[in-house]
PDB file of C-alpha atoms in Angstrom:
ATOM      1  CA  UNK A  26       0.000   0.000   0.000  1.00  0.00           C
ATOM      2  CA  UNK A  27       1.207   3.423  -1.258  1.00  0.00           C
ATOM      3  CA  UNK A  28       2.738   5.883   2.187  1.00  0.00           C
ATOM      4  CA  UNK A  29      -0.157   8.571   1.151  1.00  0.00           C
ATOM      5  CA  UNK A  30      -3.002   5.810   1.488  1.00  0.00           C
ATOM      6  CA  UNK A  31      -1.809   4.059   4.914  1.00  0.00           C
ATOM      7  CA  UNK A  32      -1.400   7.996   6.522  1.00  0.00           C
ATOM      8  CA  UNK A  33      -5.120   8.453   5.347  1.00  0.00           C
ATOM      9  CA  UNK A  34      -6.208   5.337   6.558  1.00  0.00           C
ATOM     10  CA  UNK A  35      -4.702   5.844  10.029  1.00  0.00           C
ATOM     11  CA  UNK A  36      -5.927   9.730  10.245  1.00  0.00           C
ATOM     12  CA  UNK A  37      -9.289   8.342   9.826  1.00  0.00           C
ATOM     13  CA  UNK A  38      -8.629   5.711  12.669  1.00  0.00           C
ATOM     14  CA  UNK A  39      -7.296   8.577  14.740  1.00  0.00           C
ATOM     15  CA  UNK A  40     -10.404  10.812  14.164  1.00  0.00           C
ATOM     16  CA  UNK A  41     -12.533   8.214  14.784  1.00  0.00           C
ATOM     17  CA  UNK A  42     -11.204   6.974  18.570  1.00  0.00           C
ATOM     18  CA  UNK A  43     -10.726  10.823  18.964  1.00  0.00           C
ATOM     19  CA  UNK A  44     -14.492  11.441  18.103  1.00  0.00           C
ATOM     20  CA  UNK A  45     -15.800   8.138  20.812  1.00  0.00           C
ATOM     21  CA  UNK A  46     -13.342   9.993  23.227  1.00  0.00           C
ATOM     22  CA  UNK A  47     -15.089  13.195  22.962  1.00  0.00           C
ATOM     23  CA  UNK A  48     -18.589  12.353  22.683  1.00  0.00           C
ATOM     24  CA  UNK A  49     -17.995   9.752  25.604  1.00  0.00           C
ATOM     25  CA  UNK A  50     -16.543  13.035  27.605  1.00  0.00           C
ATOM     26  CA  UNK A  51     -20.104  14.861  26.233  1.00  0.00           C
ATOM     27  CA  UNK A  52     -22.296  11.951  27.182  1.00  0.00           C
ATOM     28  CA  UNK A  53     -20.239  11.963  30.825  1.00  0.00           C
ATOM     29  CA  UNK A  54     -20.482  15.591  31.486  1.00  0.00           C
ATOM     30  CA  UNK A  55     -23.827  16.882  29.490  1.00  0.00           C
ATOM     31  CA  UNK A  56     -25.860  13.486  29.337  1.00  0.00           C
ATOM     32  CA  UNK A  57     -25.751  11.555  32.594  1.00  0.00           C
ATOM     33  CA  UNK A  58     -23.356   9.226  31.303  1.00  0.00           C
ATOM     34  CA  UNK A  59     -26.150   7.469  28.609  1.00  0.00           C
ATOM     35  CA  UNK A  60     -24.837   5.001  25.975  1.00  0.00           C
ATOM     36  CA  UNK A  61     -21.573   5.319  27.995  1.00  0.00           C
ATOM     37  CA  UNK A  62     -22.356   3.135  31.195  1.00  0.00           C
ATOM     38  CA  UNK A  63     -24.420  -0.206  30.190  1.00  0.00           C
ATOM     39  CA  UNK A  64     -28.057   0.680  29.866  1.00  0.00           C
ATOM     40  CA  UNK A  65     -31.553  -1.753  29.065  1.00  0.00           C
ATOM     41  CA  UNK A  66     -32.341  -0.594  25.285  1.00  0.00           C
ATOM     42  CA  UNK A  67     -35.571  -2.234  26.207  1.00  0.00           C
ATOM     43  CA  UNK A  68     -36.696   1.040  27.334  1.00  0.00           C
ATOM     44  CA  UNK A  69     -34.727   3.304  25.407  1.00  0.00           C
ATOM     45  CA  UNK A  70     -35.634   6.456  23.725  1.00  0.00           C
ATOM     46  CA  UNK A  71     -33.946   8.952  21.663  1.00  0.00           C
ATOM     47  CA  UNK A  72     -32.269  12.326  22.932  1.00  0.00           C
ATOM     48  CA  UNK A  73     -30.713  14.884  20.814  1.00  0.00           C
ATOM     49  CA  UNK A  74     -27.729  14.662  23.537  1.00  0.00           C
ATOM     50  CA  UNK A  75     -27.345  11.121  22.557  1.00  0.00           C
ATOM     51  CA  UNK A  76     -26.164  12.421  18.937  1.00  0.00           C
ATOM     52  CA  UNK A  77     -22.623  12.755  19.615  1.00  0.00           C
ATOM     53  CA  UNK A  78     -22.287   9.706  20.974  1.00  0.00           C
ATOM     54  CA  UNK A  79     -24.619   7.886  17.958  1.00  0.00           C
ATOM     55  CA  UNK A  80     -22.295   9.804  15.614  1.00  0.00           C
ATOM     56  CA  UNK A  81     -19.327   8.565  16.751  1.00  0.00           C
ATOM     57  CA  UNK A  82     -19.786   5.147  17.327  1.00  0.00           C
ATOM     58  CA  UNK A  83     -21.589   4.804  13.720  1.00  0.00           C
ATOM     59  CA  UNK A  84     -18.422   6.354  12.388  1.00  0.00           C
ATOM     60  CA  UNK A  85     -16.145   3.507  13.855  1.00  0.00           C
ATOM     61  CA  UNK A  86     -18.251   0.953  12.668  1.00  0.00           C
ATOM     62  CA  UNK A  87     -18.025   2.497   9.063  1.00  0.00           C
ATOM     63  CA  UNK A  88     -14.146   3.281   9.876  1.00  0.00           C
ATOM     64  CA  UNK A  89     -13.906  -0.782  10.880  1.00  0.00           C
ATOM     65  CA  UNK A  90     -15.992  -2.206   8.013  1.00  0.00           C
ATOM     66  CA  UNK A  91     -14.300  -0.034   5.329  1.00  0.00           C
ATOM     67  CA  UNK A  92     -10.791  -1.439   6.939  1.00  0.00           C
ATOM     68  CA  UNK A  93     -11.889  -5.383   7.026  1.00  0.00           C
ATOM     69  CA  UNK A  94     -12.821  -4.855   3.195  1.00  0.00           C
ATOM     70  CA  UNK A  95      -9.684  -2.472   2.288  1.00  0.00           C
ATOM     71  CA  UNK A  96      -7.582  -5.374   3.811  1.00  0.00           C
ATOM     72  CA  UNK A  97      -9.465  -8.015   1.923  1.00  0.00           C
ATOM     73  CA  UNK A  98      -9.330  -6.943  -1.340  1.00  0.00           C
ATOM     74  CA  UNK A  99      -5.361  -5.695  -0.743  1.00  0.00           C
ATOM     75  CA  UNK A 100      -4.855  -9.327   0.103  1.00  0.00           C
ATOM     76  CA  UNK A 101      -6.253 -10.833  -2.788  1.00  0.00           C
ATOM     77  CA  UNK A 102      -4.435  -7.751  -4.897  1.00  0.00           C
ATOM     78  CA  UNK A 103      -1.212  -9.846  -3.184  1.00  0.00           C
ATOM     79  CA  UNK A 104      -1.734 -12.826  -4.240  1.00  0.00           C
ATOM     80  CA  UNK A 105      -2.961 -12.275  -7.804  1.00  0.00           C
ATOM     81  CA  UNK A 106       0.568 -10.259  -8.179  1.00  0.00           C
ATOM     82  CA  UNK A 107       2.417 -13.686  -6.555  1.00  0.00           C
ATOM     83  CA  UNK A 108       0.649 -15.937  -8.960  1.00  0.00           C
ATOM     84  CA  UNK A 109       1.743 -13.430 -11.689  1.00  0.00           C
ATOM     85  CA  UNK A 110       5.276 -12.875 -11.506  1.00  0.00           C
ATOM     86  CA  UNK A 111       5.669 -16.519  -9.601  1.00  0.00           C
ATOM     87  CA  UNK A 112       7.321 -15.006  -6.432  1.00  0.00           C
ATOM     88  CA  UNK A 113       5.523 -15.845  -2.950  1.00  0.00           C
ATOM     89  CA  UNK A 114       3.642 -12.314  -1.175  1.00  0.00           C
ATOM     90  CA  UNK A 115       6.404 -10.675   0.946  1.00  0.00           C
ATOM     91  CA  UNK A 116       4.746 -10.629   4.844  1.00  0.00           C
ATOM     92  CA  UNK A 117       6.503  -9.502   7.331  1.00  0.00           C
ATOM     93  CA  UNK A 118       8.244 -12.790   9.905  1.00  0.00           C
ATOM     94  CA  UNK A 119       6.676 -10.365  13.071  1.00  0.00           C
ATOM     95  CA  UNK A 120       3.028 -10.510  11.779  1.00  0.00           C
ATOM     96  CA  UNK A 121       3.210 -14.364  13.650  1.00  0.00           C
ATOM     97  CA  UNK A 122       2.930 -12.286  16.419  1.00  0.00           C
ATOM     98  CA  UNK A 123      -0.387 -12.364  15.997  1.00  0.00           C
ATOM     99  CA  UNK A 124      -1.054 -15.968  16.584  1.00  0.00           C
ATOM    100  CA  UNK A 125      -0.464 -14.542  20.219  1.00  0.00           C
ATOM    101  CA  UNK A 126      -4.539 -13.425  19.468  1.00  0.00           C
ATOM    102  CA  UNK A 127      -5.322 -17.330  19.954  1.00  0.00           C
ATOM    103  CA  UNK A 128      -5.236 -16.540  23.750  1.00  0.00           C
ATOM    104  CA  UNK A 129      -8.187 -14.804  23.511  1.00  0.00           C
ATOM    105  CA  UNK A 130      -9.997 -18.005  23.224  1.00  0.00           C
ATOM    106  CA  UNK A 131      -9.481 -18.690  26.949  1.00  0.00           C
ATOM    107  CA  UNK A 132     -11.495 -15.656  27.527  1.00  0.00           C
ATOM    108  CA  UNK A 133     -14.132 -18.206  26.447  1.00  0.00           C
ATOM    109  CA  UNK A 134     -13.692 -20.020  30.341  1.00  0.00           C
ATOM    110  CA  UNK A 135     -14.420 -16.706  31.850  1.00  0.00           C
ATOM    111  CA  UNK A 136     -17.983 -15.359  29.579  1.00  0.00           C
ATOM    112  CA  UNK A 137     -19.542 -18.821  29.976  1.00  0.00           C
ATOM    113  CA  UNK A 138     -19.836 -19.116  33.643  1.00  0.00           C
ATOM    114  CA  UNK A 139     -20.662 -15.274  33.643  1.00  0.00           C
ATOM    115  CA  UNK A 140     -23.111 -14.664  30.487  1.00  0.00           C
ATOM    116  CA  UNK A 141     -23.557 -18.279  28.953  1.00  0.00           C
ATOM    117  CA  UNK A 142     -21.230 -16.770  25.969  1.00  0.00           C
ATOM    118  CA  UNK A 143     -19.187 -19.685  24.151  1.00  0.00           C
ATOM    119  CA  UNK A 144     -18.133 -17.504  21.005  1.00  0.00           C
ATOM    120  CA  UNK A 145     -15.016 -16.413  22.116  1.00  0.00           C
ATOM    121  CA  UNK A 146     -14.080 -19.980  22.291  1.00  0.00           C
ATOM    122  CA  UNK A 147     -13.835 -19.527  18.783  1.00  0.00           C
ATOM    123  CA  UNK A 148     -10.855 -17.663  19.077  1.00  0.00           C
ATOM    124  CA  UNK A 149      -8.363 -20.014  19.537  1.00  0.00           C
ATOM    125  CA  UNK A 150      -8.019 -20.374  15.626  1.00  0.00           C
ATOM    126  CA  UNK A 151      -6.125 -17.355  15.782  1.00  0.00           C
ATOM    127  CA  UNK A 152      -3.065 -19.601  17.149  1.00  0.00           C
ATOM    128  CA  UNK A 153      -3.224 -20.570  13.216  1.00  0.00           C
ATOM    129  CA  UNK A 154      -1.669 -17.127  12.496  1.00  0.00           C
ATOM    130  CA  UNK A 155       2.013 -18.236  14.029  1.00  0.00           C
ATOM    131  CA  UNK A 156       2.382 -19.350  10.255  1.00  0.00           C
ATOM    132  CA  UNK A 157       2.877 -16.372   8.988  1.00  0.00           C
ATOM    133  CA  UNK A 158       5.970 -16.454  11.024  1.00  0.00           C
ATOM    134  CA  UNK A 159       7.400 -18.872   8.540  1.00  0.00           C
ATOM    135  CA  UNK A 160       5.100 -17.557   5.464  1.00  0.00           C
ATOM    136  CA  UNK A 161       7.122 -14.332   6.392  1.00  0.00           C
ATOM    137  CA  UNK A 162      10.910 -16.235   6.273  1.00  0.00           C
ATOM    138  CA  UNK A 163       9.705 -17.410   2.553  1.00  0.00           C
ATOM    139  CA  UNK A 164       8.822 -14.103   1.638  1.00  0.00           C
ATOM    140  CA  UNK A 165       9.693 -13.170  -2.128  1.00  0.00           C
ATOM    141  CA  UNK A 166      10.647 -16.704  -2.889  1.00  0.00           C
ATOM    142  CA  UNK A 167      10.498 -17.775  -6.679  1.00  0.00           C
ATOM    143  CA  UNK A 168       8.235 -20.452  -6.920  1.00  0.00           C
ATOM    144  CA  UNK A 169       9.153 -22.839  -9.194  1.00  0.00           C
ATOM    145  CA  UNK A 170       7.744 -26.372 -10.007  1.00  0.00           C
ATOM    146  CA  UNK A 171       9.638 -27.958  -7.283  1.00  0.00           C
ATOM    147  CA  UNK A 172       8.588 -25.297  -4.942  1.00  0.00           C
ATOM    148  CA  UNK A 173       4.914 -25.591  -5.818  1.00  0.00           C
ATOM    149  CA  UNK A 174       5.217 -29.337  -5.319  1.00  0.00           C
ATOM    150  CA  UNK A 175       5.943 -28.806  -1.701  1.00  0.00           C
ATOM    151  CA  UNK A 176       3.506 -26.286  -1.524  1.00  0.00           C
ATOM    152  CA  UNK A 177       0.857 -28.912  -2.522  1.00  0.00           C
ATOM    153  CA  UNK A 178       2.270 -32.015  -0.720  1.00  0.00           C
ATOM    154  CA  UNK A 179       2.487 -29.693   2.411  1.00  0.00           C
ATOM    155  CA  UNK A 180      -1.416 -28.512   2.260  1.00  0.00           C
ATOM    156  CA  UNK A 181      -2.109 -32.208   1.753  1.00  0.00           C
ATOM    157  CA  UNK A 182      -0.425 -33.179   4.685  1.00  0.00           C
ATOM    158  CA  UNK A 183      -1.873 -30.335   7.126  1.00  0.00           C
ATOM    159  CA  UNK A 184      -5.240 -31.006   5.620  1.00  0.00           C
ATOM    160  CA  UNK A 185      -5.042 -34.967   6.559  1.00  0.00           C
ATOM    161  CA  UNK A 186      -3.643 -34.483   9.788  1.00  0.00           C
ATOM    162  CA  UNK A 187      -6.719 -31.371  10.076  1.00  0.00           C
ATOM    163  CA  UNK A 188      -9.396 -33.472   9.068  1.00  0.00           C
ATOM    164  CA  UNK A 189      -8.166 -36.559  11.212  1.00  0.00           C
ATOM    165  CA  UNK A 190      -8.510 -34.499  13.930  1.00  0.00           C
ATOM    166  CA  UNK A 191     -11.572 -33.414  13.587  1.00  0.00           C
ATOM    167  CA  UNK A 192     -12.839 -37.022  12.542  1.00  0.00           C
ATOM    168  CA  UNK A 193     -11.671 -38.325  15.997  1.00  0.00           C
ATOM    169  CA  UNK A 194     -12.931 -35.164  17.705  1.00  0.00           C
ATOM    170  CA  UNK A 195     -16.273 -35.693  16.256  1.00  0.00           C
ATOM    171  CA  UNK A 196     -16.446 -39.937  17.340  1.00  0.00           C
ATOM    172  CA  UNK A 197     -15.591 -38.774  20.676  1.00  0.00           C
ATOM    173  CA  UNK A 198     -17.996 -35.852  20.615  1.00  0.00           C
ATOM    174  CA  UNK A 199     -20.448 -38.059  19.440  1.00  0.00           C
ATOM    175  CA  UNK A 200     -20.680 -40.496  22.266  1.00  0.00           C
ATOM    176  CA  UNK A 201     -23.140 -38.569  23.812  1.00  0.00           C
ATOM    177  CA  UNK A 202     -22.964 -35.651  26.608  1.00  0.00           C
ATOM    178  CA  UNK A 203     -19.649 -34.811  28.316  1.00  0.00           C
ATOM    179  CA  UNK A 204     -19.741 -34.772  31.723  1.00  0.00           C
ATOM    180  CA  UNK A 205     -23.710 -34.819  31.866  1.00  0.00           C
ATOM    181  CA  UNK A 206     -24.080 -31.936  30.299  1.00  0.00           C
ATOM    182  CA  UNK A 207     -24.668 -31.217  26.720  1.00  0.00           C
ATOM    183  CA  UNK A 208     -23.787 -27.643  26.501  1.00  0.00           C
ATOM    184  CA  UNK A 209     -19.877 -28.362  27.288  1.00  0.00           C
ATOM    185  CA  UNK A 210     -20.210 -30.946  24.430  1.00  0.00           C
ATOM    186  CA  UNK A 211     -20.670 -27.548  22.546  1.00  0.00           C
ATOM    187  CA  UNK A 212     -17.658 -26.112  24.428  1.00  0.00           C
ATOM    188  CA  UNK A 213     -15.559 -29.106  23.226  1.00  0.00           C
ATOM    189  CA  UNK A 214     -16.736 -28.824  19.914  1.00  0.00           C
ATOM    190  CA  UNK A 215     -16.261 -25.558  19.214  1.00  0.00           C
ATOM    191  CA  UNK A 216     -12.771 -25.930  21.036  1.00  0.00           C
ATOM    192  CA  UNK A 217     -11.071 -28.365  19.122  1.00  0.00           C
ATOM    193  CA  UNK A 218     -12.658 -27.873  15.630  1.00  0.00           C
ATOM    194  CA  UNK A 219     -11.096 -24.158  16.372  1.00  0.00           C
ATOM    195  CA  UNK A 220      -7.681 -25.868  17.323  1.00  0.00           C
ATOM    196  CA  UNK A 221      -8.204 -28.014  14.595  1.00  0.00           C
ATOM    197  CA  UNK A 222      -8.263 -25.307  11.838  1.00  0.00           C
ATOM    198  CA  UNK A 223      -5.870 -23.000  13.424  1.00  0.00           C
ATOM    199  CA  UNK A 224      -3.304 -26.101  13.363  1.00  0.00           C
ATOM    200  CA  UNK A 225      -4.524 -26.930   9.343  1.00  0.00           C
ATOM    201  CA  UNK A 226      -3.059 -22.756   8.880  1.00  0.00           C
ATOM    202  CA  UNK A 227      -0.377 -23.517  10.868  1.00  0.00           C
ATOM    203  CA  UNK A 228       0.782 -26.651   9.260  1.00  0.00           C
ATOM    204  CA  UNK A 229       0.380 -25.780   5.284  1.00  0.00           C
ATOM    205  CA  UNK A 230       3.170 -22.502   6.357  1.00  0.00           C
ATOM    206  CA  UNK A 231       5.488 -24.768   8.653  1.00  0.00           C
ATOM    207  CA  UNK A 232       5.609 -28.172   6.308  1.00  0.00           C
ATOM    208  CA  UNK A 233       6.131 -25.781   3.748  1.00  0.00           C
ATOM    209  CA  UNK A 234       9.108 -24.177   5.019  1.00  0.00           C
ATOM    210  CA  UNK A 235      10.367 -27.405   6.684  1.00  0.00           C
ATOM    211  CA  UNK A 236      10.305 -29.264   3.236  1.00  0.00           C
ATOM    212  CA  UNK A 237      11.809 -25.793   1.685  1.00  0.00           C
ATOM    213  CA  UNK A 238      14.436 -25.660   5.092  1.00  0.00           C
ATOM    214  CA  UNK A 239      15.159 -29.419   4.641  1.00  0.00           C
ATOM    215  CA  UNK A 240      15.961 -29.383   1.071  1.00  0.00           C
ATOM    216  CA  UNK A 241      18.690 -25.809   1.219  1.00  0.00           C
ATOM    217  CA  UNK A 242      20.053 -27.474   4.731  1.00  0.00           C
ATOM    218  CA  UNK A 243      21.131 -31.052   2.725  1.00  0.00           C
ATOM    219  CA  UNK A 244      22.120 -29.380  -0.271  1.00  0.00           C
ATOM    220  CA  UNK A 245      26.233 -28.111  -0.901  1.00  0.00           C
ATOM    221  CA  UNK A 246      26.181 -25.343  -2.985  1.00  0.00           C
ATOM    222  CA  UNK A 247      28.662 -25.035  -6.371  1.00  0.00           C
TER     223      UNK A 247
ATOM    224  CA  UNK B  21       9.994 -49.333  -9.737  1.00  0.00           C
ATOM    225  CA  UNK B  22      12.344 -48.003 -12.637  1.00  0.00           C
ATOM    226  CA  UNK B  23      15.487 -46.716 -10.707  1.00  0.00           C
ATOM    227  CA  UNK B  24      16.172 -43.415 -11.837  1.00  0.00           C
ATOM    228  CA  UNK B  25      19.459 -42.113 -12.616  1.00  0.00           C
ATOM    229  CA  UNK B  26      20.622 -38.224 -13.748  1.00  0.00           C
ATOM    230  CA  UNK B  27      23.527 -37.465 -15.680  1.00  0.00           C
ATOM    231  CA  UNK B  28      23.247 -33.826 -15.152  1.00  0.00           C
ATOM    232  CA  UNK B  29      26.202 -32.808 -13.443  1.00  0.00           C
ATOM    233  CA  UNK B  30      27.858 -34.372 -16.409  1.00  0.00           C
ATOM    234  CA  UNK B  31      26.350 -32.424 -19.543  1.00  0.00           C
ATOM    235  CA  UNK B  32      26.548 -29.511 -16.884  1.00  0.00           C
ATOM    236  CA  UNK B  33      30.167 -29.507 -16.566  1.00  0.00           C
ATOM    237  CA  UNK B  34      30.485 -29.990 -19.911  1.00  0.00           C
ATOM    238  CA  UNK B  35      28.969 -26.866 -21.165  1.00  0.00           C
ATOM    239  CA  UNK B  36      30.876 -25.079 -18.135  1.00  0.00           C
ATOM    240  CA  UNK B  37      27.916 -24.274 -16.538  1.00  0.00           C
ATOM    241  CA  UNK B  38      27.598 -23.266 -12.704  1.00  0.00           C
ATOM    242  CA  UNK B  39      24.115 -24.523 -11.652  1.00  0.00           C
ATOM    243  CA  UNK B  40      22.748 -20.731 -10.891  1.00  0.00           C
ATOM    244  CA  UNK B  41      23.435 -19.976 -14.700  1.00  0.00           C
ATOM    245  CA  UNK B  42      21.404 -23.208 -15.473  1.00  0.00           C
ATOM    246  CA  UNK B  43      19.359 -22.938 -12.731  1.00  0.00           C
ATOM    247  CA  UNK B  44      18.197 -19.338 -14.593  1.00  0.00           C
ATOM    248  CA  UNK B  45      18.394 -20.427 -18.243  1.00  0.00           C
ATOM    249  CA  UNK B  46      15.593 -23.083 -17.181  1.00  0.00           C
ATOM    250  CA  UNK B  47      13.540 -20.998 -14.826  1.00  0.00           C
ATOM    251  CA  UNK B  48      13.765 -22.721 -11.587  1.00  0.00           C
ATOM    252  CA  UNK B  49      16.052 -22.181  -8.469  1.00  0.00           C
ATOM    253  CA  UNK B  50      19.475 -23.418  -7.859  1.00  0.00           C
ATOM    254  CA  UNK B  51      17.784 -26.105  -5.472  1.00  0.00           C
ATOM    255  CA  UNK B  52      16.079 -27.622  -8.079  1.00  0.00           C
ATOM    256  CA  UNK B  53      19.162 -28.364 -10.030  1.00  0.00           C
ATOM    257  CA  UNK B  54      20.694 -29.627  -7.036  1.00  0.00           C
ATOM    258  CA  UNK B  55      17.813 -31.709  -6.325  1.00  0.00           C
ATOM    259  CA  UNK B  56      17.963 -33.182  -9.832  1.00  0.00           C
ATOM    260  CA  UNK B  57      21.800 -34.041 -10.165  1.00  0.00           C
ATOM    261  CA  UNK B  58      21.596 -36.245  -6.766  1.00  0.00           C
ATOM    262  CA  UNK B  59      18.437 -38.097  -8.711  1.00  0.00           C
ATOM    263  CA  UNK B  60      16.145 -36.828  -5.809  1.00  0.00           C
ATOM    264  CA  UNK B  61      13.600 -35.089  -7.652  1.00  0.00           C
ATOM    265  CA  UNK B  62      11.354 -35.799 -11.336  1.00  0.00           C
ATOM    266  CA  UNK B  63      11.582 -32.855 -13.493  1.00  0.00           C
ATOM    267  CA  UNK B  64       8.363 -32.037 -15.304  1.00  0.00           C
ATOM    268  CA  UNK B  65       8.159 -32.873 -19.472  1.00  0.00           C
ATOM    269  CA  UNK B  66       8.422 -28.981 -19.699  1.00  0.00           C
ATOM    270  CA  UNK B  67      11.424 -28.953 -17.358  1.00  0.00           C
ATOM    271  CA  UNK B  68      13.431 -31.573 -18.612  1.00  0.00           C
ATOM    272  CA  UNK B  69      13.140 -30.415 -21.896  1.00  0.00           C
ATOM    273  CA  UNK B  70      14.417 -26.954 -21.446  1.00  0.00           C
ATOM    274  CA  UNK B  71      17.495 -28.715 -19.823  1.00  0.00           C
ATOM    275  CA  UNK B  72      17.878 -30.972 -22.482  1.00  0.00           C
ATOM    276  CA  UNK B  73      18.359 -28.065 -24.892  1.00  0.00           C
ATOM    277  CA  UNK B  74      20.216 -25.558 -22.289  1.00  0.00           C
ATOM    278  CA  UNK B  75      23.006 -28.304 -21.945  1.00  0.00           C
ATOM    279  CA  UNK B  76      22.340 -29.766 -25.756  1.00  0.00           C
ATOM    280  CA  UNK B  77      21.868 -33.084 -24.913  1.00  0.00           C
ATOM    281  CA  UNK B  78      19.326 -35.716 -25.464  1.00  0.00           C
ATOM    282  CA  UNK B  79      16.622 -36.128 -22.600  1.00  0.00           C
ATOM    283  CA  UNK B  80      17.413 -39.429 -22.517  1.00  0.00           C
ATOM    284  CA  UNK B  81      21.105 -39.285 -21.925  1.00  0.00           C
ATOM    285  CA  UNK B  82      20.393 -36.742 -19.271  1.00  0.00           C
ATOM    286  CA  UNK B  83      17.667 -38.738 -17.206  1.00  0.00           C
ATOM    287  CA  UNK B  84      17.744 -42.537 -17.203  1.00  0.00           C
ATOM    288  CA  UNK B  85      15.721 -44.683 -16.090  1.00  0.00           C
ATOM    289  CA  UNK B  86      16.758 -48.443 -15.313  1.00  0.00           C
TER     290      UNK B  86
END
């Protein structure tokens, strides 16, 4: 992405928290903290005072959805270009930070007992983004045939070992309620099919560079 | 199984080749070449062909198959 783009796109991100930060100070001060503190929208009806705060909020949402799709199509922009001139997308080694986001998913022990909340359970596929970690170490790598071979014989393998996981997870799952109680079945489920994916990501980057890692590590150069 | 054998190294030499300059007259990486003079890895039709005319040799001299 060009400098002049990624300054605009985080100005906007910076107006935006600036703009919750005020009208939250406006709905504190002016309008006895409403839409600020948690309310019953059961009941609620509109005041011009709650404007700022509507405002605001709407214009993060926008700011958010506008930035999901931005991302999206950039991504896909990357990897038409890497099928083009037949050199994998260049990602920075530090985005595998992220995979740190798959702790998020323990969050999931903490909502349940309080709300009944099992979403964030979902979360642990995030551990799948530690790939990118090695995605990032074969950045700008010419792919030729050889190199496309591994690509495919390591998405095979992390899809086998992926799907056999979930094929026992399921037989077990399937025995009926764990622990008495059919709801944690859900937990499980939703637990280790999350797992289960974020390992398939995982996998298809680390075979990859294993197979890639293997092959330089045997080899004498000339 | 056919046991597969690669004379590479050998029509490589001959042309006084390094296997980056071959590695970029075919299109592939210097691994590849590597890979294909130890007999550890089946070049594609397309592949072997280009070899077979980068070093001027038949295909089959190059790769044999017992």
């Amino acid at each position: 992405m060009k400098t002049n783009k990624k300054k605009i796109w985080i100005g906007c991100g910076i107006l935006c928290v600036l703009s919750v930060l005020l009208s939250s100070w406006y709905a504190v001060a002016y309008n006895d903290s409403r839409l600020v503190v948690p309310m019953d929208f059961k009941d609620y009806v509109f005041d011009i005072k709650d404007l700022p705060m509507i405002v605001s909020l709407s214009l993060v949402c926008v700011y958010l959805v506008a930035l999901f799709v931005m991302l999206f199509i950039h991504a896909g922009k990357k990897q038409r270009q890497a099928v083009e001139t037949g050199v994998t997308r260049k990602i920075n080694p530090k985005l595998g930070c992220l995979g740190v986001l798959g702790f998020l998913g323990f969050a999931g022990f903490w909502t349940y007992p309080v709300d009944g909340t099992v979403f964030p359970f979902a979360f642990f596929l995030f551990f799948g983004f530690f790939g990118f970690y090695y995605e990032g170490k074969m950045s700008g790598t010419f792919m030729d045939e050889r190199f496309r071979e591994n690509i495919a014989h390591a998405k095979l393998k992390a899809y086998r070992i992926t799907f056999g996981v979930m094929i026992a997870a399921l037989i077990i799952l399937c025995q009926g309620k764990l622990f008495g109680n059919l709801e944690y079945t859900l937990i499980a489920a939703i637990i280790i099919l999350s797992l289960a994916l974020g390992l398939g990501i995982f996998l298809s980057e680390y075979l990859l560079f294993r197979y890639d890692h293997d092959d330089q590590a045997e080899e004498g150069g000339e | 199984m056919a046991e597969f054998e690669c004379r590479l190294k050998k029509y490589r030499q001959m042309k006084e080749l390094t296997q980056e300059q071959l590695a970029e007259k075919v299109g592939v990486r210097r691994e590849t070449i590597m890979r294909l003079e130890k007999a550890q890895y089946n070049p594609s039709l397309k592949l072997a062909i280009d070899i077979s005319r980068a070093v001027e040799a038949p295909i089959e001299e190059i790769f044999v198959f017992k």
